[in-house]
Tab-separated table of C-alpha atoms in Angstrom:
chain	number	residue	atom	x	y	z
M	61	UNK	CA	8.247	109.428	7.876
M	62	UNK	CA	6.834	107.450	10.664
M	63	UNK	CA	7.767	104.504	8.947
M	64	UNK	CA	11.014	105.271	8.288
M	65	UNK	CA	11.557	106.598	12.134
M	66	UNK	CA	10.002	103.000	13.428
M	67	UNK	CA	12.920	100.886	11.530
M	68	UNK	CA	15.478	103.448	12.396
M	69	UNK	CA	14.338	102.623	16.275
M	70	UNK	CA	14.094	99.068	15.589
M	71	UNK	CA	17.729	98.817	13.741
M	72	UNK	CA	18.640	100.625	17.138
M	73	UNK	CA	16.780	98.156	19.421
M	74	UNK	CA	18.940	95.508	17.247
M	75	UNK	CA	22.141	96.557	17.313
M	76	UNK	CA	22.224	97.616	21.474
M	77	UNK	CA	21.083	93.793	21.990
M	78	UNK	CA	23.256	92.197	19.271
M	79	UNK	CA	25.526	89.959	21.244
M	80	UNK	CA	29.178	90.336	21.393
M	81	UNK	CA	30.514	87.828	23.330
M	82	UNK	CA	29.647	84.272	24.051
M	83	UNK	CA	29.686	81.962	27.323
M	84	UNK	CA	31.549	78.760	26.299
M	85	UNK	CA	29.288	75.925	28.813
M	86	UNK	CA	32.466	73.498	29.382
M	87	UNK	CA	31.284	70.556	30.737
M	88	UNK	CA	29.484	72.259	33.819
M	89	UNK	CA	28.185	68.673	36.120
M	90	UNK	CA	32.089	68.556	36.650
M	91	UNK	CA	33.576	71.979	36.052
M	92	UNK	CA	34.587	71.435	40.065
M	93	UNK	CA	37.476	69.386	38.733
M	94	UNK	CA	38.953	72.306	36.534
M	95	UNK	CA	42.706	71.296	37.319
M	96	UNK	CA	42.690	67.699	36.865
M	97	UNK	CA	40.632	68.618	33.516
M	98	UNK	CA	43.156	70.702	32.698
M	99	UNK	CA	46.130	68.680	33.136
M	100	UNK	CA	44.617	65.518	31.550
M	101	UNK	CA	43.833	67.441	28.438
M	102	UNK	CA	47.211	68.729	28.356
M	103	UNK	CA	49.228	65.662	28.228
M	104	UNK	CA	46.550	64.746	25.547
M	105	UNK	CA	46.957	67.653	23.435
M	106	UNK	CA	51.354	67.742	23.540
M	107	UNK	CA	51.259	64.112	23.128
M	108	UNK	CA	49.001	64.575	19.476
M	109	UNK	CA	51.005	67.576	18.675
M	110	UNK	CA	54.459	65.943	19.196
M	111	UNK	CA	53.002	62.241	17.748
M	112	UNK	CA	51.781	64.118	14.239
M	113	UNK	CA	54.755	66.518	14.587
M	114	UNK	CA	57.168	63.317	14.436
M	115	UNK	CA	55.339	62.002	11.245
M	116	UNK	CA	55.483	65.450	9.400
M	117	UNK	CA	59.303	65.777	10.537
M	118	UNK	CA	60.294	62.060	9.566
M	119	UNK	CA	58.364	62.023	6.369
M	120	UNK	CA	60.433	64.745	4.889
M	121	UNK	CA	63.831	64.882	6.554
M	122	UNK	CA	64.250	60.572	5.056
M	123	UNK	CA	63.840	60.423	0.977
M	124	UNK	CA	62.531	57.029	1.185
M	125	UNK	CA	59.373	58.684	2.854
M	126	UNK	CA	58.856	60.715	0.573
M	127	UNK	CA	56.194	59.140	-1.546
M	128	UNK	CA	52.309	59.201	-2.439
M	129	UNK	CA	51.605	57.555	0.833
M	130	UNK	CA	53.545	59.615	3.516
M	131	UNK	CA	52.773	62.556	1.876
M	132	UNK	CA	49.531	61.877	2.510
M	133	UNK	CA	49.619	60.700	5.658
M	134	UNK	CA	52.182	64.027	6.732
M	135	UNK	CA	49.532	66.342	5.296
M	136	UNK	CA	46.824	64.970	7.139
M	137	UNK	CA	48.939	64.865	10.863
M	138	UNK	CA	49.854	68.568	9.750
M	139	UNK	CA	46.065	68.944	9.823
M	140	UNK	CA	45.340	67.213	12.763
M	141	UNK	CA	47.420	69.712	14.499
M	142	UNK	CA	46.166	72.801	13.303
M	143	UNK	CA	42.485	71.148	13.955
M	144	UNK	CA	43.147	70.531	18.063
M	145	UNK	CA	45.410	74.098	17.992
M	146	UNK	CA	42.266	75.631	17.050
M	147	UNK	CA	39.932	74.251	19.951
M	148	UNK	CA	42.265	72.473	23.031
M	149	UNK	CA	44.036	75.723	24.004
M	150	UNK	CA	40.929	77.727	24.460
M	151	UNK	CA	39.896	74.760	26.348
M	152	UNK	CA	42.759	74.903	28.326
M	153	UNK	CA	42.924	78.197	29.447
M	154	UNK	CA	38.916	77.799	30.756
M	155	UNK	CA	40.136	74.588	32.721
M	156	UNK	CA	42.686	76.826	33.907
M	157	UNK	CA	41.695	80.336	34.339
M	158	UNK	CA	38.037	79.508	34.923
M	159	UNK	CA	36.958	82.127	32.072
M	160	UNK	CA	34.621	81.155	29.799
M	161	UNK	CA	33.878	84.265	27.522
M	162	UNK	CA	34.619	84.451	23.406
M	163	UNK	CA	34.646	87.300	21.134
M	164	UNK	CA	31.561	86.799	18.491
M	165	UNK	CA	34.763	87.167	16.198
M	166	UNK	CA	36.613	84.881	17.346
M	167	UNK	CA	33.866	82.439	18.029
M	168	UNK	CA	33.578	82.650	14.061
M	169	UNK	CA	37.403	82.710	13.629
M	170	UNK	CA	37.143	79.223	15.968
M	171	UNK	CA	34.051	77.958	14.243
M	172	UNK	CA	35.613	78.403	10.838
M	173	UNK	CA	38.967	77.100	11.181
M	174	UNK	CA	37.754	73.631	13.441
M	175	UNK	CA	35.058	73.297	10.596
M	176	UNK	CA	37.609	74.126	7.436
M	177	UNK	CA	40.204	71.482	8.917
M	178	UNK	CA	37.725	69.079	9.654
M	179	UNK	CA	36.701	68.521	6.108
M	180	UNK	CA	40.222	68.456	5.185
M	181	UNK	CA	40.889	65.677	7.261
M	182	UNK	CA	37.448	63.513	6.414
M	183	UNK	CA	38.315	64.385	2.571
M	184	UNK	CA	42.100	63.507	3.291
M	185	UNK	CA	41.167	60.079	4.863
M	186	UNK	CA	39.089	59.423	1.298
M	187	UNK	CA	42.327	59.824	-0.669
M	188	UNK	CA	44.060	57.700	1.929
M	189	UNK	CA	42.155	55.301	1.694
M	190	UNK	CA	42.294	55.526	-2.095
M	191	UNK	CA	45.754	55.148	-2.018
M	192	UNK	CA	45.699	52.192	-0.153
M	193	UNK	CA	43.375	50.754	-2.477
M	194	UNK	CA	45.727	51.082	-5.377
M	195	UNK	CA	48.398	50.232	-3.431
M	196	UNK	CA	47.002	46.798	-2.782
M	197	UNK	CA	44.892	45.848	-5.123
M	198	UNK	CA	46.527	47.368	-8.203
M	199	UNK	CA	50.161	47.467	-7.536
M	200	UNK	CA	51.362	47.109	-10.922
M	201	UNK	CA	49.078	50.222	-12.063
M	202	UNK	CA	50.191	51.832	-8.585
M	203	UNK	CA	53.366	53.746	-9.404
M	204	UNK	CA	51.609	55.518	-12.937
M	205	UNK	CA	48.198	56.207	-11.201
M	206	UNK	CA	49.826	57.548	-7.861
M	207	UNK	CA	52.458	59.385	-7.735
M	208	UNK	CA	54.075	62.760	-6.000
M	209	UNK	CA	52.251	65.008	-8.395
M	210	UNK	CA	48.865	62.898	-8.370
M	211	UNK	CA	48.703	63.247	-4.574
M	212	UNK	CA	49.883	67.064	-4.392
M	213	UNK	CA	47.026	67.524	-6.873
M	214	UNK	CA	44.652	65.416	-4.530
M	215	UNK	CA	45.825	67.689	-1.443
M	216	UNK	CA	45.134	70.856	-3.266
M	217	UNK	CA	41.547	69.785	-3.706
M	218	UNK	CA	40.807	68.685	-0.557
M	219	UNK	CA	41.964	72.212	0.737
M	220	UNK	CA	40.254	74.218	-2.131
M	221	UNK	CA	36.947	72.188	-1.647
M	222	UNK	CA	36.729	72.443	1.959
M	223	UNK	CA	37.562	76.640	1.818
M	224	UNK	CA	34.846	76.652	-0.569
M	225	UNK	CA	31.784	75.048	1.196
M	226	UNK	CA	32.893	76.228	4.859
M	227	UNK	CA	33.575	79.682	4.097
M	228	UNK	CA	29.728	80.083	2.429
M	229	UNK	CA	28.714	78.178	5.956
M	230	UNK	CA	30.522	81.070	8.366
M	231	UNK	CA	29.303	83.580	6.110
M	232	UNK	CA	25.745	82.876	6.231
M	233	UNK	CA	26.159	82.499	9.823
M	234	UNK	CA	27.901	86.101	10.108
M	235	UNK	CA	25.011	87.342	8.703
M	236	UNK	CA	22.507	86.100	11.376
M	237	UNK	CA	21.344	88.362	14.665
M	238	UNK	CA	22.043	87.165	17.542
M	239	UNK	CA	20.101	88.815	20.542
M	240	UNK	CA	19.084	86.065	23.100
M	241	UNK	CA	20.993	83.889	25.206
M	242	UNK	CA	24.592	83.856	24.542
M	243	UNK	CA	25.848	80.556	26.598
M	244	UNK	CA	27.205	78.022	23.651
M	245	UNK	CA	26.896	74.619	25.297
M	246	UNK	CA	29.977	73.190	23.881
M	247	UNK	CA	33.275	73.327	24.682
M	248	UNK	CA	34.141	75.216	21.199
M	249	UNK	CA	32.153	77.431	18.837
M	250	UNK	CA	30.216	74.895	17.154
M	251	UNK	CA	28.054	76.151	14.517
M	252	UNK	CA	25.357	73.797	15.473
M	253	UNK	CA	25.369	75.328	19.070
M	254	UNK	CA	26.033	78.258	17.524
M	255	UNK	CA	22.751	78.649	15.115
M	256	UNK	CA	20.189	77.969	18.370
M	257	UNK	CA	21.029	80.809	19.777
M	258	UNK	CA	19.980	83.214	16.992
M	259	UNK	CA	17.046	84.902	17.224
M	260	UNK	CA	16.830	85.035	12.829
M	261	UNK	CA	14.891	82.492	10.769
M	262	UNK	CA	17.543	79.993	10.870
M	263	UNK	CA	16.068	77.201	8.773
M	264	UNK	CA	17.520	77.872	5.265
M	265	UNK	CA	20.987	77.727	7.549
M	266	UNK	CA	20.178	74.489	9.043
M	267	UNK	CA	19.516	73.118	5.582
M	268	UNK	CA	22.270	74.160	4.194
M	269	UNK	CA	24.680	73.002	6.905
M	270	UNK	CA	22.744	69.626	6.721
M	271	UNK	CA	23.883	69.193	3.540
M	272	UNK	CA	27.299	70.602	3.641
M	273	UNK	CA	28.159	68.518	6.511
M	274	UNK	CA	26.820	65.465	4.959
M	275	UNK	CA	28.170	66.200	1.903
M	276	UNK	CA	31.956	66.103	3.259
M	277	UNK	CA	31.344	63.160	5.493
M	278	UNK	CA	29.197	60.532	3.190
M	279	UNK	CA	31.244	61.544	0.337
M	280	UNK	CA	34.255	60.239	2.322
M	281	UNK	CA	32.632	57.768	3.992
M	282	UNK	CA	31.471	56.099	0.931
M	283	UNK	CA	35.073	56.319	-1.164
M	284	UNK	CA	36.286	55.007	2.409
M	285	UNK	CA	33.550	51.606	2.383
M	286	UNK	CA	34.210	50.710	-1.268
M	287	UNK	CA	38.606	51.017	-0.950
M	288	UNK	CA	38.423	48.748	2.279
M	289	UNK	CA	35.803	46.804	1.046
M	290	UNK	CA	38.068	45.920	-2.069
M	291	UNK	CA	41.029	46.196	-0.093
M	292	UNK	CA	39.700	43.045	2.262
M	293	UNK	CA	38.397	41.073	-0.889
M	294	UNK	CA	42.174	41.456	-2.243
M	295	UNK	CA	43.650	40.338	0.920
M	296	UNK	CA	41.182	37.129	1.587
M	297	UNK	CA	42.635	35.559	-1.432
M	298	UNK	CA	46.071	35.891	-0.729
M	299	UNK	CA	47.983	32.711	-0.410
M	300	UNK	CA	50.095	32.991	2.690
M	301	UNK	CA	47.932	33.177	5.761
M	302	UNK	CA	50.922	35.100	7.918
M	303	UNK	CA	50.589	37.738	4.733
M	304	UNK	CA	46.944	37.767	5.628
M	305	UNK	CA	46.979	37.962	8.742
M	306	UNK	CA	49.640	40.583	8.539
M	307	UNK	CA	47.628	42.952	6.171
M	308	UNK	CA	44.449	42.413	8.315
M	309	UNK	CA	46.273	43.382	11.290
M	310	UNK	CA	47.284	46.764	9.628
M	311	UNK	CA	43.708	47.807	8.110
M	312	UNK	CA	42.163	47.003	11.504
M	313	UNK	CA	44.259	49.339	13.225
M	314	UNK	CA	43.107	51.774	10.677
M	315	UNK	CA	39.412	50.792	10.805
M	316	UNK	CA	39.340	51.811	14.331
M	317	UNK	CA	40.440	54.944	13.757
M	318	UNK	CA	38.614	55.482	10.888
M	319	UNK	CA	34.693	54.129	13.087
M	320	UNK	CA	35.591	56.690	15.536
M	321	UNK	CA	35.702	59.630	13.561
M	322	UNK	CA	32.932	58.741	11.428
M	323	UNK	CA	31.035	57.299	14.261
M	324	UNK	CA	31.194	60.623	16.132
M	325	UNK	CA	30.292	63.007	13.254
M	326	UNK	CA	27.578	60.916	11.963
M	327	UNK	CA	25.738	61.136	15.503
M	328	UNK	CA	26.632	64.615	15.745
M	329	UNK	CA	25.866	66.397	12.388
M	330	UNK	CA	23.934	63.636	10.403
M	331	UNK	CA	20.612	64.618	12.183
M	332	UNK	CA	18.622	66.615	10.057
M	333	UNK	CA	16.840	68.076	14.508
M	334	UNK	CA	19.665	68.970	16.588
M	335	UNK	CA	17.587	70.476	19.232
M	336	UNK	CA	17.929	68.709	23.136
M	337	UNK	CA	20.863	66.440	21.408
M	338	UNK	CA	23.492	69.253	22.370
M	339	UNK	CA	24.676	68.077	25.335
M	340	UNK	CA	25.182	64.096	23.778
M	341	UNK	CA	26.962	66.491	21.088
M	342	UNK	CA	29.565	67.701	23.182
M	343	UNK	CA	30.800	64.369	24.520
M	344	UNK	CA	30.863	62.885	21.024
M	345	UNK	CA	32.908	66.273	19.799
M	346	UNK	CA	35.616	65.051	22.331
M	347	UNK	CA	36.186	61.929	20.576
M	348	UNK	CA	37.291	64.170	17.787
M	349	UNK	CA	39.225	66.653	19.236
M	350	UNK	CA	41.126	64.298	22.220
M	351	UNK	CA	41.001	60.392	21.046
M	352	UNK	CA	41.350	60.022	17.816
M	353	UNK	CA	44.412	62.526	17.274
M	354	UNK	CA	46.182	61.014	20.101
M	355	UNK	CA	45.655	57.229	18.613
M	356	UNK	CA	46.484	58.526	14.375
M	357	UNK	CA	50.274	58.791	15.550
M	358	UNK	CA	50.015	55.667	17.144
M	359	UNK	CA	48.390	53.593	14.424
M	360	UNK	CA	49.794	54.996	11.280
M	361	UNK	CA	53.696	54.131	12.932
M	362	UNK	CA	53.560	51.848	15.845
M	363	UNK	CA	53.662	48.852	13.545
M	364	UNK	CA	55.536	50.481	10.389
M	365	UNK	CA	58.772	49.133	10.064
M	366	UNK	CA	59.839	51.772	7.266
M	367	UNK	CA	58.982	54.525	9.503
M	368	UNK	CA	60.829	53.122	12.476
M	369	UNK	CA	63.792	52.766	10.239
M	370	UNK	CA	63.760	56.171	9.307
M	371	UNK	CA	63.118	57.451	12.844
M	372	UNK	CA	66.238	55.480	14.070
M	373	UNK	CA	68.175	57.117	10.641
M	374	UNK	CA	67.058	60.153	11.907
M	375	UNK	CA	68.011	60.237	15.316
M	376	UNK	CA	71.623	58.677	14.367
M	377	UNK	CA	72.071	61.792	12.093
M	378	UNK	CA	71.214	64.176	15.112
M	379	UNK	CA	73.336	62.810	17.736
M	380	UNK	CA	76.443	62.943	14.936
């Protein structure tokens, strides 16, 4: 009976200090600067969304877009808009209102939606790159191996693999208590912020997101080395150097894109001790979430003559 009274009290003890909400730390050393911050990361975030917007809109309102390649690439912008929807307007309205607090709800609503679109995106990128590999360096097989059902079928698993592993992450971390400190120093729910603040045994976690995290990003990362690395051996032995040059001109556009992103998450999750790394963390994340979402728009169009020939198409057909 005692016994039984003792956990009663203790499952009591647990659930009046089980934290509800979190403190969001945003970049504190200059949190004095709250409205340029704000604005600055505005114009960043409607630029991204009307850059990948553009892409999705183009790539299915012109036929001739409509291929292996820009469905891909519409796909992925249609990701990297739901990925900086999820984070930069909560970011926004702490720049803006000063308030800092989220839900524990939806702090895991946040967590698991930047997290699920995220390995979309790296997994996306793979196939991309895949693409681009068969594209190049087998076009004569190109057309049978790739083709609008190949790459729907190629979507579908990126999506159903990443639901998969991130929705076991969130729900192990659901099931943690969480009765300490409740400031996240990040700018978003990051699980990796997220997980130091629990007061459970959080090492089987850690593990697990260890490998989850570089599961999704070597995985990529390594499909990714081998296409370019193929891709550059193809393009070294073409004849014409102005073809050379041209196609080198392209994939290093790409590359760039492709270092940041990589870059980033392999400093920020590739590190089997996170601790006293979190605030390095949070400027890496921004790379992420600002940079590289503003630049895909840029690099996958600025020097695409088919997709500046559609745009023009396009906006003849809305003026008539």
């Amino acid at each position: 009976m005692m016994k039984n009274g003792e956990s009663e009290v203790n499952m009591e003890v647990k659930n009046e200090t089980s934290i509800q909400e979190f403190i969001l730390e945003v970049f504190p050393a200059i949190q004095h600067l709250g409205n340029l911050l704000f604005l600055v990361h505005l114009l960043a975030y409607l630029a991204s969304i009307v850059g990948n917007m553009v892409i999705i809109i183009i790539t299915w309102a012109d036929h001739r877009l409509q291929t292996p390649m820009y469905v891909l690439l519409s796909t992925f912008s249609f990701c990297e808009c739901c990925f900086i929807t999820t984070v930069i307007p909560k970011l926004l309205s702490i720049f803006l209102s000063g308030r800092q607090t989220i839900s524990f709800s939806a702090c895991l609503t946040q967590a698991f939606f930047s997290f699920f679109l995220g390995a979309i995106i790296f997994f996306l990128m793979a196939v991309m790159s895949l693409d681009r590999y068969l594209a190049i360096c087998k076009p004569l097989h190109y057309a049978y191996i790739m083709n609008l059902k190949v790459s729907f079928l190629l979507i579908s698993l990126c999506y159903s693999l990443s639901f998969i592993l991130i929705t076991c992450l969130v729900l192990k971390v659901s099931q943690l208590l969480f009765c300490g400190p409740n400031i996240i120093s990040h700018f978003f729910c990051d699980l990796i912020a997220l997980i130091h603040l629990s007061c459970s045994d959080t090492r089987s976690f850690e593990i697990y997101l260890f490998f989850v995290t570089s599961f999704v990003i070597l995985l990529s990362l390594i499909v990714t080395i081998i296409a370019y690395r193929n891709i550059v051996v193809t393009v070294l032995r073409l004849p014409s150097a102005k073809e050379r040059q041209k196609a080198f001109s392209t994939c290093s556009s790409h590359l760039i894109v492709l270092s940041l992103m990589y870059g980033s998450c392999v400093f920020i999750y590739l590190k089997p001790k996170q601790v006293n790394r979190l605030d390095s963390n949070r400027e890496a994340a921004l790379v992420n979430t600002v940079v590289t979402p503003l630049l895909n728009p840029l690099i996958y169009t600025l020097r695409n003559k088919q997709v500046h020939q559609a745009l023009r198409d396009t906006l003849s057909r809305v003026r008539l």
